């Protein structure tokens, strides 16, 4: 496999659990990849809401909800509000969530509506370490290496099957995909004044806005700059994020900044989860999860394992 982000580790887990011997090569470990920048709340964001995506989101919801029972995982179930400021509200995602209800008007911005629900929240610093440990506990070996192409990987590794789960760089590795693109996201993490409820406000007139309280901080975002490869934090963008989140959640005013980050979501015109022809051994692609890599991780990992299993029978 190529890739040790949340998607690669989840796929490795499901393959190892179904009896495969799995090796991962990855340029960087998950905390130093895009997976380490995420908020990471369960929500199918920056990804199409096709039936396959919503099925994967539902499978992942259930798996993460189970994991929330184990404090070592860093997964929690948290209540919050999905705000909308448009007449036609996309509620397709609600079918992947056990229970939702309309938010009362109190505290909502003028003209906005809201859906209240409980979803898994992943504390990435704990979860990615737990996932890596669990995966290596299943016998998966992880080696640091960077490759320019799938051909190079196949020349250097005698694996029977190769899975490419390299996030945004997957398209370049495979060389047959021109519908992948970065979606730049910037966040600023503030000290948590005691918040537990999250809120997302995609239609905020100032730009994508969200507040995701975690145990030790509050992740405040964001941006969704399609096509931008800029991984540097922009202070003007941060100031604008702080203005918007403080307007939405006044308790955040004056909270100290703990850290800041920018990352490139692996955008694509549809998640790519399929066998890729044209190589001397079977190659599978699993990438293009946009702002939903955590949200789709377990569902898509199970689908990759099923695809590979079906090809072997
Ligand atoms: C600001 C921000 C907020 C987000 N919030 C959320 C959220 O709330 N919920 C959610 O579900 N998602 C969220 N996301 C999206 C989520 O982070 C991504 O969808 C997810 O991390 C993608 O995981 P991945 O494993 O595919 O890729 P990555 O995490 O990028 O991992 C890629 C792996 O492949 C390896 N690799 C890449 N190229 C090569 C190469 N050439 N050779 C060898 N190895 C290679 C890397 O080193 C790494 O190990 C957010 C993203 C951002 C930027």
XYZ file of C-alpha atoms and ligand atoms in Angstrom:
366
model
C 0.000 0.000 0.000
C 1.025 3.619 -0.485
C -0.223 6.023 2.197
C -0.379 6.120 5.990
C -2.961 8.865 6.427
C -6.344 8.098 7.959
C -7.494 6.418 4.738
C -4.364 4.274 4.247
C -4.314 3.148 7.891
C -8.020 2.274 7.837
C -7.644 0.282 4.604
C -4.595 -1.507 6.041
C -6.644 -2.355 9.145
C -9.477 -3.904 7.167
C -7.123 -5.833 4.859
C -5.043 -7.169 7.760
C -8.197 -8.129 9.630
C -9.386 -10.125 6.634
C -6.154 -12.103 6.623
C -3.867 -10.221 4.221
C -0.219 -9.549 4.914
C 0.003 -5.769 4.560
C 2.972 -3.439 4.056
C 2.624 0.334 3.872
C 5.101 2.729 2.293
C 4.525 6.374 3.097
C 6.482 9.570 2.721
C 5.032 10.869 5.994
C 3.225 9.509 9.029
C -0.433 10.489 9.513
C 0.089 13.344 12.014
C 2.383 15.054 9.466
C -0.036 14.588 6.567
C -3.351 16.287 5.782
C -4.975 13.867 8.219
C -3.142 15.647 11.050
C -4.683 19.026 10.147
C -8.356 17.964 10.141
C -10.858 19.102 12.778
C -11.994 16.103 12.512
C -15.703 15.897 12.765
C -17.932 13.342 11.060
C -19.575 15.140 8.149
C -19.515 14.481 4.373
C -17.979 17.860 3.554
C -16.393 18.816 0.212
C -17.393 15.513 -1.315
C -20.402 14.569 -3.415
C -23.376 13.040 -1.606
C -23.746 10.022 -3.898
C -25.392 6.866 -2.487
C -21.943 5.196 -2.223
C -20.529 8.140 -0.276
C -23.513 8.265 2.084
C -23.310 4.488 2.613
C -19.630 4.786 3.525
C -20.422 7.733 5.779
C -23.087 5.666 7.573
C -20.732 2.691 8.028
C -18.042 5.026 9.381
C -20.509 6.740 11.700
C -21.380 3.399 13.272
C -17.735 2.289 13.597
C -16.627 5.591 15.125
C -19.606 5.548 17.494
C -18.438 2.106 18.699
C -14.872 3.373 19.080
C -16.173 6.280 21.175
C -16.794 3.680 23.901
C -13.023 3.204 24.257
C -11.261 6.269 25.725
C -7.913 5.184 24.196
C -9.208 5.981 20.695
C -9.774 9.721 21.144
C -13.237 9.456 19.525
C -16.164 11.197 21.217
C -19.832 11.627 20.360
C -20.652 15.330 20.365
C -23.805 17.306 19.789
C -23.863 20.278 17.470
C -25.606 22.266 14.757
C -25.309 22.291 10.967
C -26.348 25.814 9.973
C -27.787 26.651 6.589
C -28.496 30.062 5.102
C -30.153 28.992 1.858
C -33.738 28.238 0.845
C -32.988 24.758 -0.538
C -31.199 22.856 2.240
C -29.280 19.666 1.336
C -30.346 17.171 3.984
C -29.208 14.046 2.111
C -26.480 13.412 4.720
C -29.058 13.034 7.512
C -29.842 9.500 6.358
C -26.402 8.450 7.634
C -27.125 9.842 11.123
C -29.385 7.976 13.578
C -31.258 11.060 14.792
C -31.541 14.687 13.734
C -33.910 17.482 14.697
C -34.490 21.078 13.633
C -32.618 23.622 15.756
C -34.762 26.116 17.635
C -34.420 29.732 16.533
C -32.547 30.805 19.710
C -28.925 31.650 18.993
C -29.214 31.142 15.223
C -28.063 33.991 12.953
C -30.933 35.922 11.345
C -32.350 34.048 8.360
C -30.449 30.818 9.131
C -31.916 27.409 9.858
C -30.154 24.594 11.639
C -30.151 20.836 12.067
C -29.131 19.498 15.491
C -27.484 16.091 15.724
C -24.869 14.041 17.529
C -21.865 12.927 15.483
C -18.440 11.411 16.153
C -15.607 13.841 16.773
C -12.095 12.478 16.306
C -9.270 13.943 18.405
C -6.682 13.420 15.684
C -3.609 13.571 17.940
C -4.923 10.592 19.934
C -6.814 8.728 17.218
C -4.087 8.617 14.572
C -1.615 7.227 17.137
C -4.173 4.669 18.338
C -4.990 3.642 14.760
C -1.312 3.227 13.853
C -0.695 1.126 16.950
C -3.754 -1.023 16.284
C -2.745 -1.551 12.680
C 0.863 -2.495 13.509
C -0.571 -4.758 16.246
C -2.340 -6.626 13.422
C 1.070 -7.211 11.810
C 1.076 -4.333 9.294
C 4.583 -2.977 8.602
C 5.046 0.731 7.848
C 8.146 1.973 6.038
C 9.138 5.561 5.197
C 9.666 5.986 1.458
C 8.565 8.446 -1.205
C 7.746 7.386 -4.756
C 7.214 9.300 -7.992
C 4.915 6.786 -9.658
C 3.019 3.554 -9.135
C 5.429 1.980 -11.638
C 8.324 2.796 -9.287
C 6.484 1.225 -6.334
C 5.767 -1.947 -8.297
C 9.408 -2.173 -9.462
C 10.713 -1.935 -5.886
C 8.081 -4.017 -4.095
C 6.992 -7.550 -4.919
C 3.497 -7.115 -3.388
C 0.765 -9.161 -5.106
C -1.649 -6.237 -4.943
C -1.064 -2.481 -4.548
C -3.524 -0.030 -2.982
C -2.891 3.662 -3.620
C -4.266 5.694 -0.684
C -1.922 8.658 -0.941
C -4.493 11.445 -0.634
C -3.948 14.400 -2.942
C -0.727 12.929 -4.383
C -2.489 9.762 -5.579
C -3.381 11.313 -8.931
C 0.269 12.101 -9.711
C 1.339 8.629 -8.587
C -1.198 6.967 -10.872
C -0.725 9.436 -13.721
C -4.168 8.783 -15.241
C -6.360 11.243 -13.349
C -7.010 14.871 -14.254
C -10.046 15.467 -12.023
C -8.194 15.758 -8.696
C -7.497 19.139 -7.116
C -6.515 20.665 -3.759
C -9.063 22.389 -1.535
C -7.007 24.510 0.823
C -8.193 24.656 4.424
C -6.833 26.955 7.114
C -7.601 26.612 10.827
C -6.670 28.334 14.058
C -6.879 26.458 17.348
C -7.935 28.435 20.427
C -7.969 27.571 24.120
C -11.312 25.996 24.970
C -13.399 28.239 27.281
C -15.565 25.215 28.193
C -17.425 24.589 24.934
C -18.640 21.127 23.953
C -21.130 21.779 21.112
C -19.788 22.171 17.570
C -21.295 24.338 14.826
C -20.746 24.473 11.068
C -21.781 27.425 8.921
C -20.899 26.632 5.293
C -23.003 29.480 3.882
C -21.530 32.212 6.092
C -21.309 35.286 3.824
C -17.677 35.730 4.963
C -16.746 32.179 3.928
C -16.820 28.641 5.293
C -16.988 28.854 9.096
C -16.896 26.188 11.785
C -16.180 25.803 15.485
C -15.216 22.356 16.734
C -14.426 22.137 20.468
C -12.074 19.338 21.462
C -10.758 18.338 24.881
C -7.818 20.754 24.928
C -8.673 23.306 22.239
C -11.294 24.587 19.802
C -10.614 24.149 16.096
C -11.840 27.274 14.307
C -12.081 27.385 10.541
C -11.967 27.781 7.835
C -11.413 28.135 4.168
C -12.247 26.018 1.141
C -9.971 27.433 -1.557
C -10.438 25.197 -4.566
C -7.260 24.845 -6.638
C -4.917 26.525 -4.137
C -1.646 24.638 -3.403
C -0.608 27.134 -0.702
C 0.173 25.345 2.581
C 1.308 28.481 4.427
C -0.873 30.013 7.123
C -2.137 33.435 5.997
C -2.461 35.924 8.940
C -5.183 37.955 7.175
C -7.226 34.815 6.591
C -6.752 33.881 10.261
C -7.970 37.320 11.388
C -11.083 36.919 9.232
C -11.713 33.414 10.624
C -11.420 34.780 14.171
C -13.918 37.544 13.397
C -16.449 35.089 11.958
C -16.183 32.455 14.696
C -16.406 35.064 17.438
C -19.545 36.458 15.875
C -21.001 32.941 15.802
C -19.760 31.867 19.261
C -19.099 34.980 21.394
C -17.420 32.923 24.206
C -14.415 32.575 21.872
C -13.579 36.290 22.098
C -10.117 36.813 23.557
C -9.222 33.116 23.809
C -5.479 32.593 23.268
C -4.303 31.053 20.007
C -2.711 27.655 20.730
C -1.709 26.694 17.198
C -2.511 27.284 13.546
C -2.337 25.185 10.390
C -3.208 24.976 6.717
C -3.685 21.811 4.697
C -4.808 20.663 1.266
C -7.930 18.522 1.213
C -7.751 15.871 -1.525
C -10.571 17.209 -3.735
C -11.847 15.215 -6.679
C -14.897 15.045 -8.921
C -16.004 11.950 -6.972
C -14.070 9.673 -4.612
C -11.968 7.196 -6.609
C -12.417 3.687 -5.260
C -11.792 1.148 -7.996
C -9.378 -1.248 -9.663
C -6.946 0.584 -11.936
C -6.050 -1.195 -15.175
C -2.742 -1.052 -17.022
C -0.262 -2.437 -14.467
C 1.507 -5.789 -14.232
C -0.255 -6.524 -10.904
C -3.662 -5.553 -9.535
C -3.733 -1.893 -8.434
C -6.591 -0.283 -6.497
C -7.216 3.417 -5.918
C -8.789 4.825 -2.739
C -8.527 8.605 -2.580
C -10.216 11.910 -3.341
C -12.074 12.184 -0.025
C -12.134 16.005 0.041
C -13.111 17.293 3.483
C -14.436 13.891 4.517
C -11.481 11.512 4.830
C -12.298 10.674 8.445
C -16.033 10.590 7.697
C -15.641 7.965 4.964
C -12.561 6.124 6.267
C -14.074 2.917 7.673
C -16.760 2.570 5.028
C -14.320 2.995 2.161
C -11.733 0.757 3.819
C -14.352 -2.000 4.002
C -15.209 -1.428 0.331
C -11.559 -1.746 -0.719
C -11.207 -4.973 1.296
C -14.405 -6.310 -0.317
C -13.164 -5.405 -3.839
C -9.850 -7.173 -3.277
C -11.572 -10.135 -1.617
C -14.013 -10.480 -4.529
C -11.168 -10.443 -7.089
C -9.498 -13.358 -5.283
C -12.491 -15.691 -5.331
C -8.476 22.180 7.447
C -9.026 20.790 7.205
C -10.109 20.356 7.941
C -10.633 19.076 7.726
N -11.684 18.669 8.495
C -12.192 17.419 8.300
C -13.276 16.965 9.101
O -13.757 17.674 9.987
N -13.752 15.706 8.868
C -13.238 14.893 7.898
O -13.738 13.776 7.720
N -12.216 15.314 7.131
C -11.692 16.552 7.302
N -10.664 16.991 6.513
C -10.245 16.163 5.379
C -9.317 15.062 5.783
O -8.234 15.591 6.515
C -8.805 14.359 4.514
O -9.871 13.964 3.685
C -8.018 13.124 4.909
O -7.002 13.462 5.830
C -7.397 12.467 3.697
O -6.699 11.349 4.185
P -5.749 10.517 3.259
O -5.246 9.392 4.083
O -6.413 10.222 1.957
O -4.560 11.531 2.868
P -3.326 12.114 3.718
O -3.666 12.351 5.129
O -2.828 13.259 2.902
O -2.247 10.946 3.689
C -1.570 10.639 2.489
C -0.530 9.590 2.792
O 0.093 9.212 1.564
C 1.491 9.425 1.649
N 2.015 9.802 0.324
C 1.551 10.770 -0.485
N 2.288 10.815 -1.610
C 3.236 9.856 -1.489
C 4.300 9.421 -2.329
N 4.513 9.997 -3.512
N 5.098 8.402 -1.906
C 4.873 7.820 -0.690
N 3.880 8.208 0.142
C 3.069 9.204 -0.258
C 1.624 10.556 2.657
O 2.952 10.636 3.143
C 0.600 10.114 3.688
O 1.117 9.079 4.485
C -10.081 18.246 6.725
C -8.973 18.677 6.006
C -8.446 19.936 6.231
C -7.251 20.396 5.444
